[in-house]
Short mmCIF file of C-alpha atoms in Angstrom, two decimals:
data_model
loop_
_atom_site.label_atom_id
_atom_site.label_comp_id
_atom_site.label_asym_id
_atom_site.label_seq_id
_atom_site.Cartn_x
_atom_site.Cartn_y
_atom_site.Cartn_z
CA UNK A 1 116.18 176.13 -208.25
CA UNK A 2 116.55 172.89 -209.84
CA UNK A 3 113.55 171.92 -212.46
CA UNK A 4 112.94 169.31 -214.50
CA UNK A 5 111.10 169.98 -217.60
CA UNK A 6 108.78 167.23 -219.89
CA UNK A 7 108.04 168.94 -223.00
CA UNK A 8 105.55 166.60 -224.66
CA UNK A 9 102.61 167.32 -221.85
CA UNK A 10 100.36 164.84 -224.15
CA UNK A 11 101.41 161.88 -227.12
CA UNK A 12 99.01 160.01 -228.95
CA UNK A 13 100.79 157.18 -231.13
CA UNK A 14 99.24 154.07 -232.60
CA UNK A 15 100.69 150.82 -232.10
CA UNK A 16 103.85 149.83 -233.32
CA UNK A 17 105.14 153.48 -233.64
CA UNK A 18 108.22 154.29 -232.02
CA UNK A 19 108.26 156.61 -228.87
CA UNK A 20 110.79 159.28 -227.45
CA UNK A 21 109.59 161.31 -224.76
CA UNK A 22 112.04 164.43 -223.62
CA UNK A 23 113.20 165.25 -220.18
CA UNK A 24 115.44 167.93 -219.48
CA UNK A 25 116.71 169.10 -215.86
CA UNK A 26 118.57 172.16 -214.82
CA UNK A 27 121.51 171.06 -212.60
CA UNK A 28 125.11 171.38 -213.25
CA UNK A 29 126.42 168.29 -210.37
CA UNK A 30 125.99 165.11 -210.07
CA UNK A 31 122.65 163.57 -210.49
CA UNK A 32 120.76 160.30 -210.24
CA UNK A 33 117.86 160.22 -213.14
CA UNK A 34 114.33 157.99 -212.96
CA UNK A 35 111.78 157.38 -214.79
CA UNK A 36 108.54 156.49 -213.58
CA UNK A 37 104.79 155.24 -214.96
CA UNK A 38 101.28 155.38 -213.93
CA UNK A 39 99.28 153.25 -215.45
CA UNK A 40 95.42 154.61 -214.77
CA UNK A 41 94.48 154.15 -211.44
CA UNK A 42 97.69 152.75 -209.96
CA UNK A 43 100.35 154.16 -207.96
CA UNK A 44 103.57 155.04 -209.60
CA UNK A 45 106.21 152.47 -210.29
CA UNK A 46 109.72 152.83 -211.87
CA UNK A 47 110.36 152.04 -215.16
CA UNK A 48 114.45 152.32 -215.01
CA UNK A 49 117.01 154.84 -213.25
CA UNK A 50 120.76 156.10 -214.18
CA UNK A 51 123.11 156.41 -211.48
CA UNK A 52 126.43 156.16 -213.09
CA UNK A 53 128.35 154.10 -215.96
CA UNK A 54 126.87 153.15 -219.39
CA UNK A 55 124.78 156.56 -220.18
CA UNK A 56 121.98 154.25 -222.28
CA UNK A 57 120.09 152.31 -219.48
CA UNK A 58 117.40 149.57 -220.13
CA UNK A 59 114.39 149.46 -218.06
CA UNK A 60 111.52 147.20 -217.70
CA UNK A 61 108.57 146.37 -220.54
CA UNK A 62 111.08 147.23 -223.20
CA UNK A 63 111.75 150.89 -222.66
CA UNK A 64 115.10 152.54 -222.59
CA UNK A 65 116.81 155.99 -221.79
CA UNK A 66 119.85 157.77 -222.79
CA UNK A 67 121.66 160.07 -220.28
CA UNK A 68 123.30 163.32 -222.11
CA UNK A 69 125.30 165.36 -219.63
CA UNK A 70 125.82 167.75 -222.41
CA UNK A 71 122.30 168.54 -222.96
CA UNK A 72 121.11 167.78 -219.52
CA UNK A 73 118.39 165.36 -221.05
CA UNK A 74 117.44 161.88 -220.19
CA UNK A 75 114.84 160.97 -222.67
CA UNK A 76 112.58 157.95 -222.87
CA UNK A 77 112.45 155.71 -225.81
CA UNK A 78 110.78 152.36 -226.76
CA UNK A 79 110.91 151.03 -230.42
CA UNK A 80 107.29 149.96 -230.87
CA UNK A 81 104.32 150.72 -228.11
CA UNK A 82 101.54 148.60 -226.97
CA UNK A 83 98.13 149.51 -226.41
CA UNK A 84 99.11 148.61 -222.85
CA UNK A 85 101.82 151.27 -222.57
CA UNK A 86 98.88 153.86 -222.19
CA UNK A 87 100.12 155.66 -218.89
CA UNK A 88 101.37 159.24 -217.81
CA UNK A 89 105.23 158.99 -217.55
CA UNK A 90 107.09 160.98 -215.05
CA UNK A 91 110.82 161.78 -215.33
CA UNK A 92 112.50 163.04 -211.88
CA UNK A 93 115.66 163.92 -210.62
CA UNK A 94 117.96 163.45 -207.52
CA UNK A 95 120.13 166.30 -207.72
CA UNK A 96 123.36 166.70 -205.79
CA UNK A 97 122.59 169.22 -202.87
CA UNK A 98 118.72 169.27 -203.15
CA UNK A 99 118.65 165.19 -202.87
CA UNK A 100 121.58 164.36 -200.91
CA UNK A 101 121.23 162.81 -197.80
CA UNK A 102 117.34 162.90 -198.23
CA UNK A 103 117.22 161.46 -201.70
CA UNK A 104 114.35 163.78 -202.46
CA UNK A 105 113.24 163.75 -205.91
CA UNK A 106 112.28 166.85 -208.34
CA UNK A 107 109.63 165.21 -210.69
CA UNK A 108 108.71 167.03 -214.04
CA UNK A 109 104.72 167.22 -214.71
CA UNK A 110 104.17 164.37 -216.36
CA UNK A 111 103.81 162.78 -220.22
CA UNK A 112 100.31 161.40 -220.67
CA UNK A 113 100.71 158.82 -223.65
CA UNK A 114 97.99 157.36 -225.40
CA UNK A 115 98.50 154.25 -227.63
CA UNK A 116 95.76 153.36 -229.99
CA UNK A 117 95.10 150.12 -231.22
CA UNK B 1 105.98 142.50 -198.35
CA UNK B 2 102.74 144.61 -198.64
CA UNK B 3 105.40 147.69 -199.47
CA UNK B 4 103.52 150.87 -199.11
CA UNK B 5 100.13 151.04 -197.75
CA UNK B 6 97.86 154.27 -197.74
CA UNK B 7 94.68 154.48 -195.71
CA UNK B 8 92.40 155.48 -196.57
CA UNK B 9 91.89 155.40 -200.48
CA UNK B 10 88.74 157.80 -200.81
CA UNK B 11 87.69 160.39 -198.38
CA UNK B 12 85.38 163.28 -199.17
CA UNK B 13 85.09 166.43 -196.75
CA UNK B 14 83.31 169.70 -196.08
CA UNK B 15 85.50 172.83 -196.11
CA UNK B 16 87.13 173.16 -192.35
CA UNK B 17 86.71 169.75 -191.69
CA UNK B 18 90.20 167.64 -190.47
CA UNK B 19 91.46 164.31 -191.24
CA UNK B 20 94.62 162.18 -191.27
CA UNK B 21 96.13 160.20 -193.99
CA UNK B 22 98.21 157.38 -192.50
CA UNK B 23 101.22 155.57 -194.59
CA UNK B 24 102.84 152.62 -193.70
CA UNK B 25 105.96 150.90 -195.02
CA UNK B 26 107.28 147.32 -194.36
CA UNK B 27 111.00 147.81 -195.95
CA UNK B 28 112.48 149.18 -192.94
CA UNK B 29 113.33 152.44 -195.05
CA UNK B 30 114.53 155.46 -193.19
CA UNK B 31 112.84 158.34 -195.52
CA UNK B 32 109.12 158.57 -195.89
CA UNK B 33 107.45 161.47 -198.40
CA UNK B 34 104.08 162.78 -198.86
CA UNK B 35 103.35 164.01 -202.04
CA UNK B 36 100.51 165.40 -203.92
CA UNK B 37 99.48 165.10 -207.50
CA UNK B 38 97.29 167.56 -209.58
CA UNK B 39 96.78 167.61 -213.33
CA UNK B 40 99.65 169.05 -215.11
CA UNK B 41 101.88 169.84 -212.13
CA UNK B 42 103.39 166.33 -211.37
CA UNK B 43 104.08 165.29 -208.08
CA UNK B 44 105.02 168.04 -205.52
CA UNK B 45 106.52 167.66 -202.12
CA UNK B 46 104.63 168.23 -199.13
CA UNK B 47 106.63 167.24 -196.06
CA UNK B 48 109.12 164.34 -196.14
CA UNK B 49 110.87 162.26 -193.04
CA UNK B 50 114.57 161.11 -192.98
CA UNK B 51 113.98 159.16 -189.88
CA UNK B 52 111.67 158.15 -186.99
CA UNK B 53 110.88 161.40 -184.83
CA UNK B 54 112.06 163.65 -187.50
CA UNK B 55 110.42 165.50 -190.22
CA UNK B 56 111.03 168.52 -192.69
CA UNK B 57 108.72 170.72 -195.28
CA UNK B 58 108.74 170.00 -198.80
CA UNK B 59 107.67 172.10 -201.36
CA UNK B 60 104.14 172.86 -200.60
CA UNK B 61 103.97 172.37 -196.78
CA UNK B 62 101.41 174.93 -195.77
CA UNK B 63 97.93 173.62 -194.58
CA UNK B 64 99.53 170.06 -193.63
CA UNK B 65 101.17 168.82 -190.78
CA UNK B 66 102.73 165.60 -190.29
CA UNK B 67 104.39 163.16 -187.85
CA UNK B 68 106.68 160.16 -187.98
CA UNK B 69 106.45 158.58 -184.44
CA UNK B 70 107.31 155.24 -185.33
CA UNK B 71 109.49 154.26 -188.30
CA UNK B 72 107.26 152.15 -190.60
CA UNK B 73 104.41 154.86 -190.27
CA UNK B 74 104.37 158.43 -191.86
CA UNK B 75 101.02 160.44 -190.93
CA UNK B 76 99.81 163.96 -192.92
CA UNK B 77 97.30 165.91 -191.64
CA UNK B 78 95.12 168.57 -192.59
CA UNK B 79 93.73 170.58 -190.04
CA UNK B 80 90.98 172.71 -191.91
CA UNK B 81 90.59 171.33 -195.15
CA UNK B 82 90.30 173.58 -198.05
CA UNK B 83 88.91 172.82 -201.63
CA UNK B 84 92.37 173.80 -202.97
CA UNK B 85 93.49 170.36 -201.21
CA UNK B 86 91.34 168.29 -203.18
CA UNK B 87 94.30 166.11 -204.81
CA UNK B 88 95.42 162.55 -204.87
CA UNK B 89 98.00 162.26 -202.35
CA UNK B 90 101.07 159.59 -202.73
CA UNK B 91 103.28 158.42 -199.86
CA UNK B 92 106.35 157.06 -200.61
CA UNK B 93 109.37 155.65 -198.82
CA UNK B 94 113.12 155.47 -199.79
CA UNK B 95 116.43 153.39 -198.86
CA UNK B 96 118.19 153.69 -195.69
CA UNK B 97 120.66 156.37 -194.56
CA UNK B 98 124.07 155.90 -196.32
CA UNK B 99 123.39 153.79 -199.05
CA UNK B 100 123.10 154.81 -202.63
CA UNK B 101 120.13 156.79 -203.50
CA UNK B 102 117.95 154.25 -204.70
CA UNK B 103 114.37 154.74 -205.83
CA UNK B 104 111.68 155.95 -204.17
CA UNK B 105 108.43 153.04 -203.56
CA UNK B 106 105.18 154.53 -203.71
CA UNK B 107 101.66 153.65 -202.04
CA UNK B 108 98.41 153.29 -204.21
CA UNK B 109 97.52 156.82 -203.45
CA UNK B 110 94.50 158.89 -201.60
CA UNK B 111 92.04 160.69 -203.52
CA UNK B 112 90.69 163.26 -201.46
CA UNK B 113 87.74 165.80 -202.38
CA UNK B 114 87.10 168.93 -200.44
CA UNK B 115 83.78 170.69 -201.28
#
């Protein structure tokens, strides 16, 4: 069965530090990849998405992610975090036969990021 | 556009009680989904619908039922609530059939506690 792994469960950074959150998926075919963010007490919002083309995807609020097909990875990065980036981050995959016409997503377990001022 | 809305926002139930969560979207989306979010487990799909009058089971459907009588609404029912159903429930909707699979749009969530 397809799965998504986020190895960093809880990350604590100081403001201005660089961020990289890992995401790996298990599926050998065509995938669509997403990063969602959930700020405290709020619903999930889309940060960025990859469908095809340039594997380096830029999203909102200075975030970017790189799709590396050979590593089955879609890591999220930000050069300099701010206190307002404190949130939970979810990687999700819409994978071929699983997603298909239903557009179902498989979510990772999430990474809780705390940025200290 | 209000996007995706959910009612109620909070609810406390006693074991064995029933309730219905309502999700509504005004984006004319064909697809709708119900998830539950539990600490350390991410979001897990309960049920989903690919169109009015159709529903299907997701990853964790037991103890829940759904209905999609109108395209804009997707109801999640708990027939006999159990403490294991204490969770935050999110509804989402997605792009029309046949389009590139776009992202899902999420509602604000319903926090349910079963005592």
